[in-house]
Short mmCIF file of C-alpha atoms in Angstrom, two decimals:
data_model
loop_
_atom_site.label_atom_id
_atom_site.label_comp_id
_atom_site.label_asym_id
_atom_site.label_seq_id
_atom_site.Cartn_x
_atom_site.Cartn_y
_atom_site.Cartn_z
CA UNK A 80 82.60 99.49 124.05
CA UNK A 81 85.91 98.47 122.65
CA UNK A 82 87.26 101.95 122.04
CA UNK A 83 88.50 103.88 125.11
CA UNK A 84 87.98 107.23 125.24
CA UNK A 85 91.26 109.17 124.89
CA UNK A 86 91.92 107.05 121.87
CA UNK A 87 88.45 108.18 120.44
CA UNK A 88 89.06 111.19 120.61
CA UNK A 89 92.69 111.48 118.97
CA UNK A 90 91.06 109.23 116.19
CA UNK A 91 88.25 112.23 115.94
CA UNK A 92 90.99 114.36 115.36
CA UNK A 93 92.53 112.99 112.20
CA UNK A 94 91.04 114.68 108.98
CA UNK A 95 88.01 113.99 107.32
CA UNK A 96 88.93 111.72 104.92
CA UNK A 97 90.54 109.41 107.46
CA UNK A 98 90.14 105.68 107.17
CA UNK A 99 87.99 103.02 108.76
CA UNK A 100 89.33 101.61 112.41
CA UNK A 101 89.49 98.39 113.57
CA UNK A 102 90.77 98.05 117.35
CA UNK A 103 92.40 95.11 118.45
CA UNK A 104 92.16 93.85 121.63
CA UNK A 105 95.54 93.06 123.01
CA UNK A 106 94.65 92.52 126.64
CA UNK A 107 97.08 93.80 128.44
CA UNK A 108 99.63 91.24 126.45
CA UNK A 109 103.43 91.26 127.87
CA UNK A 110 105.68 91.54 125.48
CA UNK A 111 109.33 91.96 124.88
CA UNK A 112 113.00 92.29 125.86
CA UNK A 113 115.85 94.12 125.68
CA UNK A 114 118.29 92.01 123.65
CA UNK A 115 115.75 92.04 120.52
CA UNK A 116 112.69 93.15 118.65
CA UNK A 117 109.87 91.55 119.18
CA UNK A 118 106.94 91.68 116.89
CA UNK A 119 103.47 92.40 116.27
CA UNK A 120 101.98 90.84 113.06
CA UNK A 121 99.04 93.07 112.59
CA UNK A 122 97.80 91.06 109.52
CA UNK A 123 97.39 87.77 111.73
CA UNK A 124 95.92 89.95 114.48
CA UNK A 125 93.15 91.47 112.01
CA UNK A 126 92.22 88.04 109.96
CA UNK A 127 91.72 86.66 113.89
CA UNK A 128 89.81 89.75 115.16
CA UNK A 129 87.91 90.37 111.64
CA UNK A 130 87.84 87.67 109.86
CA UNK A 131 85.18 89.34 107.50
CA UNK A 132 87.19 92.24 106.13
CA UNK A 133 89.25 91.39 103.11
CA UNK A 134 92.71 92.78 103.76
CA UNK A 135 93.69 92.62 99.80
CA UNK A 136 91.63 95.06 99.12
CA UNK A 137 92.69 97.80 101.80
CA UNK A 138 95.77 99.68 102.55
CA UNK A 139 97.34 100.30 105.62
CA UNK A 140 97.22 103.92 106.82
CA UNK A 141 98.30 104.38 110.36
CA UNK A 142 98.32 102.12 113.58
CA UNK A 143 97.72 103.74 116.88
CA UNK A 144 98.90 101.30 119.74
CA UNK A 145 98.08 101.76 123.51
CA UNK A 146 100.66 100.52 125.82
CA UNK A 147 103.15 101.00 128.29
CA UNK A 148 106.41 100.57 128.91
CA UNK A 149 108.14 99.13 132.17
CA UNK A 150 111.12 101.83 132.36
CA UNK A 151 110.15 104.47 129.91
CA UNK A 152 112.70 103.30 127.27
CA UNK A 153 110.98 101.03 124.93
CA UNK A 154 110.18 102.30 121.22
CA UNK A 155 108.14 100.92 118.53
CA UNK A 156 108.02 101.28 114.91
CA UNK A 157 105.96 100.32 112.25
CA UNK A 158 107.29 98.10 109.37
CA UNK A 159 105.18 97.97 106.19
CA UNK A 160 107.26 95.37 103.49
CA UNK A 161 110.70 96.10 103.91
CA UNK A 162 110.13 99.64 105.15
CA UNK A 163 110.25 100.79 108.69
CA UNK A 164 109.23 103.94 110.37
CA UNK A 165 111.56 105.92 112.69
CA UNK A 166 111.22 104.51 116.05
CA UNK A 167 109.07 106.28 119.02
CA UNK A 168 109.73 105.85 122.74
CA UNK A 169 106.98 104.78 124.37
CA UNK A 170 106.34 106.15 127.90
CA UNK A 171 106.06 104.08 131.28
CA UNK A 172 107.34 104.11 134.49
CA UNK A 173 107.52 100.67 136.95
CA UNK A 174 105.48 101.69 139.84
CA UNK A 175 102.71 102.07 136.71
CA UNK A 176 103.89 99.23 134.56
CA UNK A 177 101.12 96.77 136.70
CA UNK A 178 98.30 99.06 136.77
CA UNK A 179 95.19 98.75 135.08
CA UNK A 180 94.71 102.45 135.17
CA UNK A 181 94.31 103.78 131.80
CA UNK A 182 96.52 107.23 132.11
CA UNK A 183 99.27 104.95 132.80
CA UNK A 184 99.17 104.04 129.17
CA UNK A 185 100.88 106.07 126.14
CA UNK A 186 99.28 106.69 122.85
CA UNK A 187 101.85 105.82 119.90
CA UNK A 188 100.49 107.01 116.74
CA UNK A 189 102.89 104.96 113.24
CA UNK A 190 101.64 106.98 109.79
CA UNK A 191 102.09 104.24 106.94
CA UNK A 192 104.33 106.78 104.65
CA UNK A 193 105.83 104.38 101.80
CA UNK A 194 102.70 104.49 99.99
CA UNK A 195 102.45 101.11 99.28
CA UNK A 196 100.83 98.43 101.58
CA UNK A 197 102.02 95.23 100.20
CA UNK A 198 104.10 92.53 102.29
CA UNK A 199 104.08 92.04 105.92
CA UNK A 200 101.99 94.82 108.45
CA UNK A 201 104.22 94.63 111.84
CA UNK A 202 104.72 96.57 115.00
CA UNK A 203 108.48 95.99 116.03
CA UNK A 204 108.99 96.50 119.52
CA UNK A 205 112.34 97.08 121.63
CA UNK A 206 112.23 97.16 125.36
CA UNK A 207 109.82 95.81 128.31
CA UNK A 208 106.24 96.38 127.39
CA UNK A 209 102.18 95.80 127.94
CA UNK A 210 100.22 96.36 125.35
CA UNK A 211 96.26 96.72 126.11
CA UNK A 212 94.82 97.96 122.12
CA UNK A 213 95.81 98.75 118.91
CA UNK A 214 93.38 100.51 116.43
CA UNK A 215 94.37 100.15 113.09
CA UNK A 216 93.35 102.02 110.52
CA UNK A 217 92.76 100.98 106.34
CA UNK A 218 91.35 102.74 103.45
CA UNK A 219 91.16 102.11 100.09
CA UNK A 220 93.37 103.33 96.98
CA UNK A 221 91.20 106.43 96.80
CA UNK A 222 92.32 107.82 100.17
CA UNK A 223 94.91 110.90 100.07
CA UNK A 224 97.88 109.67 101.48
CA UNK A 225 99.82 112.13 104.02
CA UNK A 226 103.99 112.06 103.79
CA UNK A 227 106.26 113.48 105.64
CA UNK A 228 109.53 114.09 104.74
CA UNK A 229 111.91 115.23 108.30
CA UNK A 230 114.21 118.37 107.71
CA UNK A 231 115.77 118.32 111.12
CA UNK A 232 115.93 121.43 111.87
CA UNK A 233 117.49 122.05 108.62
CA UNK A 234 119.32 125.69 108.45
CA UNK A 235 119.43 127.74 105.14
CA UNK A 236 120.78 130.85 105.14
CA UNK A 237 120.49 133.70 102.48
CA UNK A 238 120.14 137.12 102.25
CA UNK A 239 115.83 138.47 101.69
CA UNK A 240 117.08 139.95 98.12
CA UNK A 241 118.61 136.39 96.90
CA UNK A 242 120.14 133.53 97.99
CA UNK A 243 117.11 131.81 97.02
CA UNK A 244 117.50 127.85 98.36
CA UNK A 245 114.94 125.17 97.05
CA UNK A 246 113.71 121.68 98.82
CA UNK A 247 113.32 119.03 96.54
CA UNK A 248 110.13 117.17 97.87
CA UNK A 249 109.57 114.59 94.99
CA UNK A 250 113.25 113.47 95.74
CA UNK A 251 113.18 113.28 98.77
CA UNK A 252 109.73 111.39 98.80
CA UNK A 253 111.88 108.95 96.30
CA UNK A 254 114.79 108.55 98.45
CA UNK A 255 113.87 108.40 101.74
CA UNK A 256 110.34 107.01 102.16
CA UNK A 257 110.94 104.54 98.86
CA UNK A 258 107.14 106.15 97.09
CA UNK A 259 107.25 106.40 93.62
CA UNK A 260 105.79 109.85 93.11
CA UNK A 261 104.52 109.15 89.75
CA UNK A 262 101.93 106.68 90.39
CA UNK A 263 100.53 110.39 92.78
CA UNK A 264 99.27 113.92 92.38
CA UNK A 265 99.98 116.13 94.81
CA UNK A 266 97.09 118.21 96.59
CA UNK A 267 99.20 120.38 99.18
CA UNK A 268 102.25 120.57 101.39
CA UNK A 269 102.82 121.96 105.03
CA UNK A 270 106.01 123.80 105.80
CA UNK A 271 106.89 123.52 109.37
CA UNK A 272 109.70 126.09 110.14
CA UNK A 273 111.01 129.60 111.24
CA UNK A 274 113.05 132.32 110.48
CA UNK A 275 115.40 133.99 112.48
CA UNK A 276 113.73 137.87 112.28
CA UNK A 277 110.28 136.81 111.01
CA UNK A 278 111.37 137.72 107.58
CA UNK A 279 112.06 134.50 105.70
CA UNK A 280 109.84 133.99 102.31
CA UNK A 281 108.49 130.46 101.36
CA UNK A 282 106.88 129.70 98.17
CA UNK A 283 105.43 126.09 96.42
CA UNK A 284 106.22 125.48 92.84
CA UNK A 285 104.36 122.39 91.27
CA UNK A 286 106.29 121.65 87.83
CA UNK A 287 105.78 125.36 86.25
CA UNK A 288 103.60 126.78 88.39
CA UNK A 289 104.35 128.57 91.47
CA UNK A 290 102.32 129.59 94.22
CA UNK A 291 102.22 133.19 95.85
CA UNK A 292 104.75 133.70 98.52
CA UNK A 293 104.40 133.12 102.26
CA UNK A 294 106.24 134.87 105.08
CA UNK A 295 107.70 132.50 107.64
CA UNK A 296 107.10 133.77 111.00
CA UNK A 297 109.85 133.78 113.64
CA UNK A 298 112.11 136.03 116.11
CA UNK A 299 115.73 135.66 117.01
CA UNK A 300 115.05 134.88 120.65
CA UNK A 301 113.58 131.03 119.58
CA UNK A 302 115.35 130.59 116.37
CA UNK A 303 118.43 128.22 118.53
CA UNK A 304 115.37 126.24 120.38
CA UNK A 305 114.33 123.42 118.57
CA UNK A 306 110.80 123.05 120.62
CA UNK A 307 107.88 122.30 118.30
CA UNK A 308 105.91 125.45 119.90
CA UNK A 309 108.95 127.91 118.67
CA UNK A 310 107.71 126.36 114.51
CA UNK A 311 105.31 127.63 112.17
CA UNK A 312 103.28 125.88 109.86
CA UNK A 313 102.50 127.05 106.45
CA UNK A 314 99.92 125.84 103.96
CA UNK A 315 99.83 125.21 100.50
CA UNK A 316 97.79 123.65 97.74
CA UNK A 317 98.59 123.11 94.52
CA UNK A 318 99.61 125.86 92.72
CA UNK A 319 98.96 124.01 89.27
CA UNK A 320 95.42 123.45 90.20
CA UNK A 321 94.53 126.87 89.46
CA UNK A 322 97.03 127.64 86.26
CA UNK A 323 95.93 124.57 84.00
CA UNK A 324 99.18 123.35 84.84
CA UNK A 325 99.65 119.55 85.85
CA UNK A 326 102.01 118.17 88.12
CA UNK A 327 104.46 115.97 86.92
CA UNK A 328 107.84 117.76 87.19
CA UNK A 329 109.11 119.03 90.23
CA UNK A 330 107.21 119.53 93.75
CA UNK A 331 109.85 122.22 95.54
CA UNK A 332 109.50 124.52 98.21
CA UNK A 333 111.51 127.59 97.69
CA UNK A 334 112.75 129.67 100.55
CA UNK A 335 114.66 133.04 101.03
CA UNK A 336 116.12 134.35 104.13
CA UNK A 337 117.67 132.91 107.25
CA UNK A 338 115.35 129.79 108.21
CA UNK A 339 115.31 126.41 109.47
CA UNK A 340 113.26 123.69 108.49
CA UNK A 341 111.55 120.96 110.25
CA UNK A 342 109.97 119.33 108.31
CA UNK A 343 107.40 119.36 105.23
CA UNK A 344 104.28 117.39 105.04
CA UNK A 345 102.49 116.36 101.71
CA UNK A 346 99.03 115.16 101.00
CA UNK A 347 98.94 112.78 98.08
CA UNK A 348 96.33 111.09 95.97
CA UNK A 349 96.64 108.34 93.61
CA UNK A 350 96.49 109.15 89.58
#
């Protein structure tokens, strides 16, 4: 079987309407320095491996690669045309780096965010490393595609009675992951943050049409630690869906009280 296990199951943890994977057997390949990037072309890698699956018709949604790295400083990121995801360390320590043992290996999950899959499908890597799989994973242009745009721990501060401050998603989709929002509908967005008393208010508006309001959960104690575990998430669907409204002015998140923000994650489907 060419899927180990602990990848299975993060795979069977992705959503339902998840692409189809194709693993790709690395063997345990050595790869890479410390002076430069060295790279993965994941298109030569599939045509080799699966030479019957037409990549022109498929878009790349996410590479998981299982591998290790010699010092536990090597990161890899995904590049998809001229765009690149935010590099991840990968984990490894030497005593591990020639074991054949499989918890010695890290699981490095890349989300293809620009929304486009034309032009070259690398994995850039930076540091010592040995790479045993990676499971790709393509859909067609009828998949959702998931975005998420990184906050940073963002802080807004205003009072519960006003103040109101308001995220700009479709911008920020724009601007920083290069998608061109019109060629998508929107079908929800997560809100990962907190508020400082538990009292903070979150609300989605999809061009006119704005969905009921949310509190954000929270207590002074955490609000300084920047742990995932001390961050909320909050769900929302389209709030247009259910006014006759349509989507194509602004997607916002609007938020009173003290709060910080993490980050916001949008589901998208192509018009």
């Amino acid at each position: 079987m060419k899927l180990i296990f602990s990848v299975l199951v993060t795979l069977l943890s992705l959503p339902a309407w998840a692409g189809d994977f194709y693993v790709l057997d690395l063997n345990d390949a050595h790869m890479g320095n410390n002076t430069g990037d060295s790279v993965i072309e994941l298109r030569q890698e599939m045509r080799r491996q699966y030479p019957q699956v037409r990549l022109q018709r498929m878009d790349l949604l996410s590479v998981m690669m299982v591998s290790k790295t010699r010092a536990g400083n090597g990161t890899a990121r995904l590049k998809v045309g001229q765009d690149f995801s935010k590099p991840q360390k990968v984990d490894g320590r030497p005593g591990a780096f020639g074991s054949d043992d499989e918890k010695s290996y890290d699981r490095t999950l890349m989300i293809n965010e620009t929304g486009d899959s034309n032009g070259v499908w690398q994995v850039h890597l930076k540091g010592n490393f040995k790479i045993r799989q990676i499971v790709v994973e393509l859909g067609d242009d009828d998949r959702p595609v998931r975005a998420t745009l990184d906050y940073n721990d963002l802080h807004i501060q205003g009072g519960p009675l006003g103040g109101e401050q308001i995220l700009a998603l479709r911008q920020k989709a724009q601007q920083e992951l290069g998608l061109n929002t019109q060629q998508y509908k929107i079908i929800s967005a997560t809100l990962v943050a907190k508020s400082r008393a538990g009292q903070g208010k979150a609300s989605f508006k999809v061009g006119s049409a704005e969905s009921p309001e949310q509190k954000i959960p929270g207590r002074p104690a955490d609000f300084q630690n920047n742990s995932d575990w001390s961050y909320s998430t909050l769900d929302f669907s389209n709030p247009s869906v259910f006014s006759n409204g349509n989507d194509n002015g602004a997607w916002q998140i609007h938020l009173r009280g003290n709060i910080k923000v993490k980050e916001v994650i949008l589901i998208l489907e192509k018009k």
